[in-house]
GROMACS .gro file of C-alpha atoms in nm:
model
  349
    1MET     CA    1  -0.001  -0.026  -0.015
    2GLU     CA    2   0.137   0.362  -0.088
    3TYR     CA    3   0.140   0.592   0.230
    4GLN     CA    4   0.202   0.939   0.239
    5LEU     CA    5   0.530   1.085   0.508
    6THR     CA    6   0.610   1.318   0.668
    7ALA     CA    7   0.959   1.425   0.819
    8ASP     CA    8   1.125   1.699   1.041
    9LEU     CA    9   1.455   1.714   0.992
   10ALA     CA   10   1.597   1.998   1.293
   11PRO     CA   11   2.034   2.081   1.291
   12ALA     CA   12   2.183   2.071   1.565
   13ALA     CA   13   2.121   2.323   1.945
   14GLY     CA   14   2.103   2.556   1.922
   15THR     CA   15   2.267   2.682   1.596
   16PRO     CA   16   2.080   3.009   1.437
   17ASP     CA   17   1.836   2.998   1.150
   18LEU     CA   18   1.894   2.983   0.857
   19ASP     CA   19   1.916   3.235   0.527
   20PRO     CA   20   1.796   3.172   0.175
   21LEU     CA   21   2.131   3.056   0.042
   22GLN     CA   22   2.146   2.852   0.279
   23ARG     CA   23   1.832   2.700   0.264
   24HIS     CA   24   1.814   2.663  -0.090
   25GLY     CA   25   2.167   2.439  -0.065
   26VAL     CA   26   1.997   2.281   0.205
   27ALA     CA   27   1.725   2.207  -0.005
   28ALA     CA   28   1.909   2.081  -0.294
   29LEU     CA   29   2.119   1.889  -0.153
   30LEU     CA   30   1.811   1.693   0.030
   31ASP     CA   31   1.645   1.623  -0.297
   32GLU     CA   32   2.000   1.507  -0.474
   33ARG     CA   33   2.041   1.287  -0.186
   34LEU     CA   34   1.688   1.144  -0.195
   35ASP     CA   35   1.686   1.129  -0.602
   36LEU     CA   36   1.981   0.831  -0.564
   37LEU     CA   37   1.711   0.598  -0.312
   38ALA     CA   38   1.603   0.328  -0.544
   39GLY     CA   39   1.453   0.146  -0.188
   40ILE     CA   40   1.464   0.197   0.116
   41GLU     CA   41   1.523  -0.118   0.403
   42GLY     CA   42   1.445  -0.078   0.780
   43PRO     CA   43   1.545  -0.177   1.060
   44ASP     CA   44   1.411  -0.538   0.989
   45GLY     CA   45   1.493  -0.624   0.676
   46VAL     CA   46   1.164  -0.537   0.501
   47GLU     CA   47   1.212  -0.359   0.156
   48VAL     CA   48   1.003  -0.004   0.116
   49GLU     CA   49   1.058   0.137  -0.219
   50PRO     CA   50   1.001   0.531  -0.216
   51LEU     CA   51   0.773   0.658  -0.530
   52ASP     CA   52   0.856   1.026  -0.442
   53HIS     CA   53   0.934   1.323  -0.269
   54ARG     CA   54   0.893   1.664  -0.204
   55VAL     CA   55   1.185   1.896   0.007
   56ALA     CA   56   1.016   2.243   0.207
   57VAL     CA   57   1.287   2.356   0.447
   58HIS     CA   58   1.232   2.643   0.643
   59PRO     CA   59   1.396   2.855   0.846
   60GLY     CA   60   1.471   2.576   1.189
   61GLY     CA   61   1.489   2.336   0.947
   62ALA     CA   62   1.340   2.038   0.635
   63VAL     CA   63   1.061   1.916   0.662
   64ILE     CA   64   1.028   1.626   0.325
   65THR     CA   65   0.724   1.485   0.196
   66TRP     CA   66   0.719   1.144   0.101
   67LEU     CA   67   0.493   0.892  -0.085
   68VAL     CA   68   0.621   0.497   0.017
   69ASP     CA   69   0.519   0.168  -0.056
   70ALA     CA   70   0.484  -0.063   0.214
   71PRO     CA   71   0.380  -0.345   0.354
   72ALA     CA   72   0.190  -0.144   0.636
   73LEU     CA   73   0.237   0.098   0.745
   74SER     CA   74   0.463   0.050   1.081
   75PHE     CA   75   0.717  -0.039   0.896
   76ALA     CA   76   0.632   0.272   0.666
   77GLU     CA   77   0.724   0.489   0.892
   78ASP     CA   78   0.995   0.286   1.083
   79ALA     CA   79   1.225   0.243   0.779
   80ALA     CA   80   1.160   0.627   0.685
   81ARG     CA   81   1.346   0.696   1.011
   82HIS     CA   82   1.593   0.442   0.974
   83VAL     CA   83   1.717   0.601   0.620
   84LEU     CA   84   1.669   0.891   0.752
   85THR     CA   85   1.851   0.933   1.056
   86GLU     CA   86   2.151   0.670   0.790
   87MET     CA   87   2.118   0.958   0.509
   88LEU     CA   88   2.201   1.232   0.717
   89GLU     CA   89   2.519   1.107   0.920
   90GLN     CA   90   2.668   0.982   0.570
   91THR     CA   91   2.624   1.327   0.483
   92GLU     CA   92   2.924   1.540   0.608
   93LEU     CA   93   2.851   1.874   0.499
   94LEU     CA   94   2.500   1.886   0.796
   95PRO     CA   95   2.684   1.801   1.118
   96GLY     CA   96   2.375   1.738   1.438
   97TRP     CA   97   2.123   1.732   1.157
   98THR     CA   98   1.842   1.471   1.359
   99VAL     CA   99   1.509   1.398   1.246
  100GLY     CA  100   1.229   1.484   1.491
  101ARG     CA  101   0.866   1.339   1.337
  102CYS     CA  102   0.843   1.077   1.132
  103GLU     CA  103   0.489   1.005   1.013
  104VAL     CA  104   0.193   0.868   0.830
  105ILE     CA  105   0.002   1.111   0.716
  106ALA     CA  106  -0.204   1.001   0.375
  107THR     CA  107  -0.302   0.618   0.362
  108ASP     CA  108  -0.344   0.560  -0.070
  109ASP     CA  109  -0.732   0.534   0.015
  110GLU     CA  110  -0.727   0.852   0.180
  111LEU     CA  111  -0.565   1.025  -0.095
  112GLU     CA  112  -0.789   0.909  -0.326
  113ALA     CA  113  -1.081   1.042  -0.110
  114ALA     CA  114  -0.835   1.371  -0.038
  115LEU     CA  115  -1.158   1.600  -0.194
  116GLY     CA  116  -1.388   1.452  -0.065
  117GLU     CA  117  -1.624   1.439   0.177
  118PRO     CA  118  -1.382   1.265   0.542
  119ALA     CA  119  -1.590   1.029   0.783
  120GLU     CA  120  -1.758   1.121   1.051
  121ASP     CA  121  -1.512   0.895   1.282
  122ASP     CA  122  -1.177   0.993   1.111
  123ASP     CA  123  -1.201   1.284   1.284
  124GLU     CA  124  -0.935   1.154   1.542
  125ASP     CA  125  -0.716   1.032   1.274
  126GLU     CA  126  -0.685   1.353   1.181
  127ASP     CA  127  -0.576   1.578   1.463
  128ASP     CA  128  -0.338   1.292   1.546
  129ALA     CA  129  -0.202   1.383   1.170
  130GLU     CA  130  -0.188   1.819   1.216
  131LEU     CA  131   0.039   1.917   1.068
  132THR     CA  132   0.285   2.218   1.287
  133ASP     CA  133   0.260   2.621   1.180
  134GLU     CA  134   0.627   2.550   1.035
  135GLU     CA  135   0.529   2.246   0.863
  136VAL     CA  136   0.259   2.404   0.670
  137GLU     CA  137   0.410   2.763   0.596
  138ALA     CA  138   0.726   2.622   0.405
  139LEU     CA  139   0.421   2.362   0.234
  140ARG     CA  140   0.259   2.695   0.102
  141ALA     CA  141   0.608   2.940   0.039
  142GLU     CA  142   0.617   2.564  -0.189
  143LEU     CA  143   0.288   2.600  -0.308
  144LEU     CA  144   0.412   2.994  -0.399
  145ARG     CA  145   0.666   2.972  -0.514
  146SER     CA  146   0.634   2.695  -0.773
  147ALA     CA  147   0.384   2.916  -0.907
  148GLU     CA  148   0.663   3.149  -1.074
  149THR     CA  149   0.683   2.847  -1.380
  150LEU     CA  150   0.253   2.828  -1.460
  151ALA     CA  151   0.372   3.050  -1.721
  152ALA     CA  152  -0.037   3.004  -1.945
  153PHE     CA  153  -0.298   3.089  -1.672
  154GLY     CA  154  -0.271   3.397  -1.520
  155LEU     CA  155  -0.437   3.436  -1.157
  156GLU     CA  156  -0.835   3.519  -1.352
  157ALA     CA  157  -0.826   3.136  -1.411
  158PHE     CA  158  -0.803   3.058  -1.091
  159GLY     CA  159  -1.124   3.348  -1.028
  160HIS     CA  160  -0.905   3.600  -0.904
  161ASP     CA  161  -1.000   3.975  -1.038
  162PRO     CA  162  -0.688   4.203  -0.897
  163ASP     CA  163  -1.007   4.526  -0.991
  164ASP     CA  164  -1.235   4.343  -0.736
  165PRO     CA  165  -1.180   4.413  -0.375
  166ASP     CA  166  -1.404   4.171  -0.294
  167SER     CA  167  -1.320   3.907  -0.537
  168PRO     CA  168  -1.437   3.624  -0.397
  169VAL     CA  169  -1.033   3.442  -0.495
  170SER     CA  170  -0.775   3.621  -0.309
  171GLU     CA  171  -0.480   3.688  -0.534
  172GLU     CA  172  -0.279   3.452  -0.293
  173ALA     CA  173  -0.540   3.223  -0.283
  174ALA     CA  174  -0.520   3.201  -0.702
  175ARG     CA  175  -0.144   3.168  -0.644
  176LEU     CA  176  -0.148   2.949  -0.396
  177VAL     CA  177  -0.332   2.662  -0.639
  178ALA     CA  178  -0.102   2.760  -0.888
  179GLY     CA  179   0.140   2.616  -0.700
  180ALA     CA  180  -0.060   2.283  -0.725
  181PHE     CA  181  -0.087   2.262  -1.040
  182VAL     CA  182   0.327   2.280  -1.118
  183GLN     CA  183   0.323   1.973  -0.824
  184GLY     CA  184   0.064   1.824  -0.954
  185MET     CA  185   0.255   1.790  -1.270
  186GLU     CA  186   0.565   1.674  -1.140
  187ILE     CA  187   0.415   1.375  -0.915
  188LEU     CA  188   0.119   1.231  -1.211
  189THR     CA  189   0.476   1.262  -1.435
  190ASP     CA  190   0.569   1.068  -1.176
  191GLU     CA  191   0.331   0.809  -1.121
  192LEU     CA  192   0.320   0.772  -1.578
  193PHE     CA  193   0.629   0.595  -1.546
  194ALA     CA  194   0.491   0.395  -1.321
  195ASP     CA  195   0.205   0.283  -1.461
  196VAL     CA  196   0.425   0.284  -1.780
  197GLN     CA  197   0.685   0.008  -1.624
  198GLU     CA  198   0.335  -0.205  -1.425
  199LEU     CA  199   0.144  -0.246  -1.760
  200ASP     CA  200   0.501  -0.326  -2.004
  201ASP     CA  201   0.584  -0.577  -1.687
  202ALA     CA  202   0.252  -0.724  -1.643
  203GLU     CA  203   0.172  -0.706  -2.006
  204ALA     CA  204  -0.216  -0.663  -1.944
  205ALA     CA  205  -0.431  -0.450  -1.947
  206ALA     CA  206  -0.476  -0.167  -1.675
  207SER     CA  207  -0.878  -0.327  -1.596
  208GLU     CA  208  -0.599  -0.638  -1.493
  209VAL     CA  209  -0.318  -0.493  -1.302
  210GLU     CA  210  -0.393  -0.276  -0.938
  211ALA     CA  211  -0.059  -0.113  -0.927
  212LEU     CA  212  -0.191   0.164  -1.095
  213SER     CA  213  -0.210   0.584  -0.951
  214VAL     CA  214  -0.307   0.790  -1.309
  215LEU     CA  215  -0.463   0.525  -1.525
  216ASN     CA  216  -0.733   0.415  -1.284
  217GLN     CA  217  -0.846   0.802  -1.288
  218LEU     CA  218  -0.958   0.735  -1.638
  219PRO     CA  219  -1.321   0.640  -1.750
  220GLN     CA  220  -1.272   0.297  -1.576
  221ARG     CA  221  -1.554   0.163  -1.914
  222TYR     CA  222  -1.181   0.159  -2.129
  223ALA     CA  223  -0.947   0.018  -1.871
  224ASP     CA  224  -1.020  -0.327  -2.141
  225HIS     CA  225  -0.814  -0.103  -2.364
  226TYR     CA  226  -0.538   0.054  -2.191
  227GLY     CA  227  -0.288  -0.106  -2.197
  228ALA     CA  228   0.088  -0.004  -2.235
  229LEU     CA  229   0.085   0.129  -2.557
  230PHE     CA  230  -0.182   0.370  -2.478
  231ALA     CA  231   0.029   0.437  -2.066
  232LYS     CA  232   0.320   0.534  -2.313
  233GLN     CA  233   0.122   0.779  -2.535
  234PHE     CA  234  -0.105   0.912  -2.266
  235LEU     CA  235   0.247   1.056  -2.044
  236VAL     CA  236   0.358   1.255  -2.401
  237VAL     CA  237   0.014   1.371  -2.428
  238THR     CA  238   0.058   1.526  -2.045
  239ALA     CA  239   0.462   1.610  -2.143
  240ILE     CA  240   0.289   1.780  -2.381
  241LEU     CA  241   0.089   1.927  -2.139
  242GLY     CA  242   0.297   2.017  -1.900
  243HIS     CA  243   0.547   2.197  -2.165
  244ARG     CA  244   0.261   2.384  -2.265
  245MET     CA  245   0.161   2.502  -1.916
  246THR     CA  246   0.475   2.650  -1.859
  247GLN     CA  247   0.495   2.853  -2.218
  248PRO     CA  248   0.225   3.218  -2.259
  249GLY     CA  249  -0.027   3.173  -2.393
  250TRP     CA  250  -0.280   2.906  -2.355
  251THR     CA  251  -0.509   2.739  -2.636
  252PRO     CA  252  -0.803   2.452  -2.446
  253PRO     CA  253  -0.677   2.157  -2.537
  254LEU     CA  254  -0.585   1.992  -2.809
  255CYS     CA  255  -0.692   1.605  -2.825
  256THR     CA  256  -0.928   1.422  -2.528
  257ALA     CA  257  -0.673   1.317  -2.395
  258GLU     CA  258  -0.557   1.617  -2.331
  259ALA     CA  259  -0.846   1.705  -2.152
  260LEU     CA  260  -0.839   1.427  -1.878
  261ALA     CA  261  -0.463   1.455  -1.879
  262LEU     CA  262  -0.571   1.797  -1.738
  263HIS     CA  263  -0.865   1.664  -1.575
  264VAL     CA  264  -0.647   1.424  -1.369
  265LEU     CA  265  -0.430   1.667  -1.275
  266LYS     CA  266  -0.710   1.904  -1.152
  267SER     CA  267  -0.743   1.601  -0.909
  268GLU     CA  268  -0.336   1.608  -0.776
  269ALA     CA  269  -0.373   2.000  -0.748
  270GLY     CA  270  -0.638   1.874  -0.523
  271VAL     CA  271  -0.394   1.639  -0.331
  272GLN     CA  272  -0.122   1.885  -0.346
  273LEU     CA  273  -0.348   2.116  -0.190
  274HIS     CA  274  -0.437   1.907   0.121
  275LEU     CA  275  -0.068   1.777   0.212
  276ALA     CA  276  -0.030   2.150   0.250
  277ASN     CA  277  -0.359   2.157   0.471
  278LEU     CA  278  -0.515   2.432   0.268
  279LEU     CA  279  -0.895   2.255   0.120
  280ASP     CA  280  -1.025   2.342   0.337
  281GLU     CA  281  -0.919   2.746   0.355
  282LEU     CA  282  -0.952   2.802  -0.011
  283PRO     CA  283  -1.229   2.893  -0.175
  284MET     CA  284  -1.260   2.571  -0.429
  285LYS     CA  285  -1.564   2.559  -0.613
  286GLU     CA  286  -1.550   2.973  -0.734
  287ILE     CA  287  -1.195   2.885  -0.803
  288LEU     CA  288  -1.233   2.498  -0.989
  289ALA     CA  289  -1.544   2.618  -1.144
  290ALA     CA  290  -1.280   2.998  -1.286
  291PHE     CA  291  -1.058   2.741  -1.447
  292ASP     CA  292  -1.302   2.489  -1.645
  293ARG     CA  293  -1.459   2.806  -1.838
  294HIS     CA  294  -1.047   2.885  -1.857
  295ALA     CA  295  -0.883   2.560  -1.940
  296PHE     CA  296  -1.132   2.412  -2.095
  297ALA     CA  297  -1.348   2.485  -2.468
  298ASP     CA  298  -1.602   2.238  -2.338
  299MET     CA  299  -1.620   1.989  -2.137
  300ASP     CA  300  -1.702   1.687  -2.316
  301HIS     CA  301  -1.428   1.485  -2.167
  302GLU     CA  302  -1.693   1.520  -1.892
  303ARG     CA  303  -1.906   1.219  -2.051
  304LEU     CA  304  -1.614   0.944  -2.017
  305TYR     CA  305  -1.718   0.907  -1.634
  306GLU     CA  306  -2.079   0.918  -1.716
  307LEU     CA  307  -2.105   0.609  -1.944
  308PRO     CA  308  -2.207   0.250  -1.787
  309THR     CA  309  -1.890   0.097  -1.702
  310GLU     CA  310  -2.052  -0.286  -1.790
  311ALA     CA  311  -2.206  -0.108  -2.126
  312GLY     CA  312  -2.148  -0.274  -2.347
  313GLU     CA  313  -1.955  -0.104  -2.742
  314ASP     CA  314  -2.310  -0.104  -2.912
  315ASP     CA  315  -2.463  -0.006  -2.646
  316ILE     CA  316  -2.229   0.445  -2.645
  317ASP     CA  317  -2.412   0.724  -2.765
  318LEU     CA  318  -2.171   0.952  -2.754
  319LEU     CA  319  -2.362   1.146  -3.026
  320GLY     CA  320  -2.105   1.167  -3.212
  321THR     CA  321  -1.925   1.351  -3.053
  322PRO     CA  322  -1.587   1.408  -3.285
  323GLY     CA  323  -1.272   1.316  -3.060
  324LEU     CA  324  -1.492   1.041  -2.808
  325ASP     CA  325  -1.522   0.781  -2.989
  326PHE     CA  326  -1.207   0.553  -2.750
  327ASP     CA  327  -0.981   0.534  -3.086
  328GLU     CA  328  -1.013   0.929  -3.143
  329TRP     CA  329  -0.840   1.019  -2.837
  330PHE     CA  330  -0.547   1.106  -2.955
  331LEU     CA  331  -0.633   1.243  -3.310
  332PRO     CA  332  -0.542   1.689  -3.272
  333ARG     CA  333  -0.865   1.904  -3.290
  334GLY     CA  334  -0.760   2.121  -3.552
  335GLN     CA  335  -0.446   2.068  -3.847
  336GLY     CA  336  -0.160   2.015  -3.755
  337VAL     CA  337   0.040   1.623  -3.548
  338LEU     CA  338   0.078   1.661  -3.155
  339HIS     CA  339   0.346   1.376  -3.191
  340PRO     CA  340   0.446   1.089  -3.410
  341TYR     CA  341   0.463   0.877  -3.153
  342LEU     CA  342   0.072   0.933  -3.116
  343ALA     CA  343   0.022   0.802  -3.493
  344VAL     CA  344   0.060   0.514  -3.304
  345GLU     CA  345  -0.230   0.249  -3.384
  346GLN     CA  346  -0.378   0.149  -3.093
  347PRO     CA  347  -0.363  -0.205  -3.080
  348LEU     CA  348  -0.748  -0.450  -3.066
  349GLU     CA  349  -0.734  -0.560  -2.694
   0.00000   0.00000   0.00000
């Protein structure tokens, strides 16, 4: 099962607050060391697989948000603490640094429900997993920094009106969500690489593979068609989308697959806001409504989620809407070719 952990790292007692240059150096150093970890072996020899991580450094230390795959929660926490402690001991540039809190803040099931209503009996668990003020500040600062990368969308795309003093979406709120989209794209890309590998190894369709992160967020009616080739093509579309998000100006999704990628990205962004304890604070309904109006030419792709999962192919009624048939998802809307790899013919499952 996948677990999202938060770990606090702190310098030796009495160390002055880190200045901006030191914070940048610590973040780069920790990120580099974590990138080198291909696997984690806990104190009892239990294997834990690191899937993704994020480092946020504040004046008093660092916060690592870590997504890992482990057989149980206790193994995830113990293995993460063990490897982080060992990593700090072996890092000469961080003498005296220690691991403080290291605990799971979300399971795979909780991440899937990040944008849903919390269960009533989960209140006690949520209180136990509450982030400290410093951790929240660090995560929010990282979101604001990430927002600068999103050149395709101005703050108006997230509902902020600079000319309206009573705008329901503040400038900071819009920037936080913009940063969540950037961070969500990073995670979405990583997860797609993992999905491709899973399907390649299994030599099967998504309907037969449980350990998928992105393809299981696409319309499940077509899961039998989501093979390794489809996953690679969807990864290419997502890479194109990520590039377009960093360029000034915006053109609505270039094909149905890109609209679906943007649809999934909204959920990934929501997870990042959830981890930073921002979902309840931000007017997400207004923000996402504004984003949909700005980013999409239409919302036809959402109809694919409304189709019954078990219905036969002949039972689909898409009213002749161009691009919604499965074999048209990668066809460009308008002129031009999106990428040569997308012209590869889909195999019949």
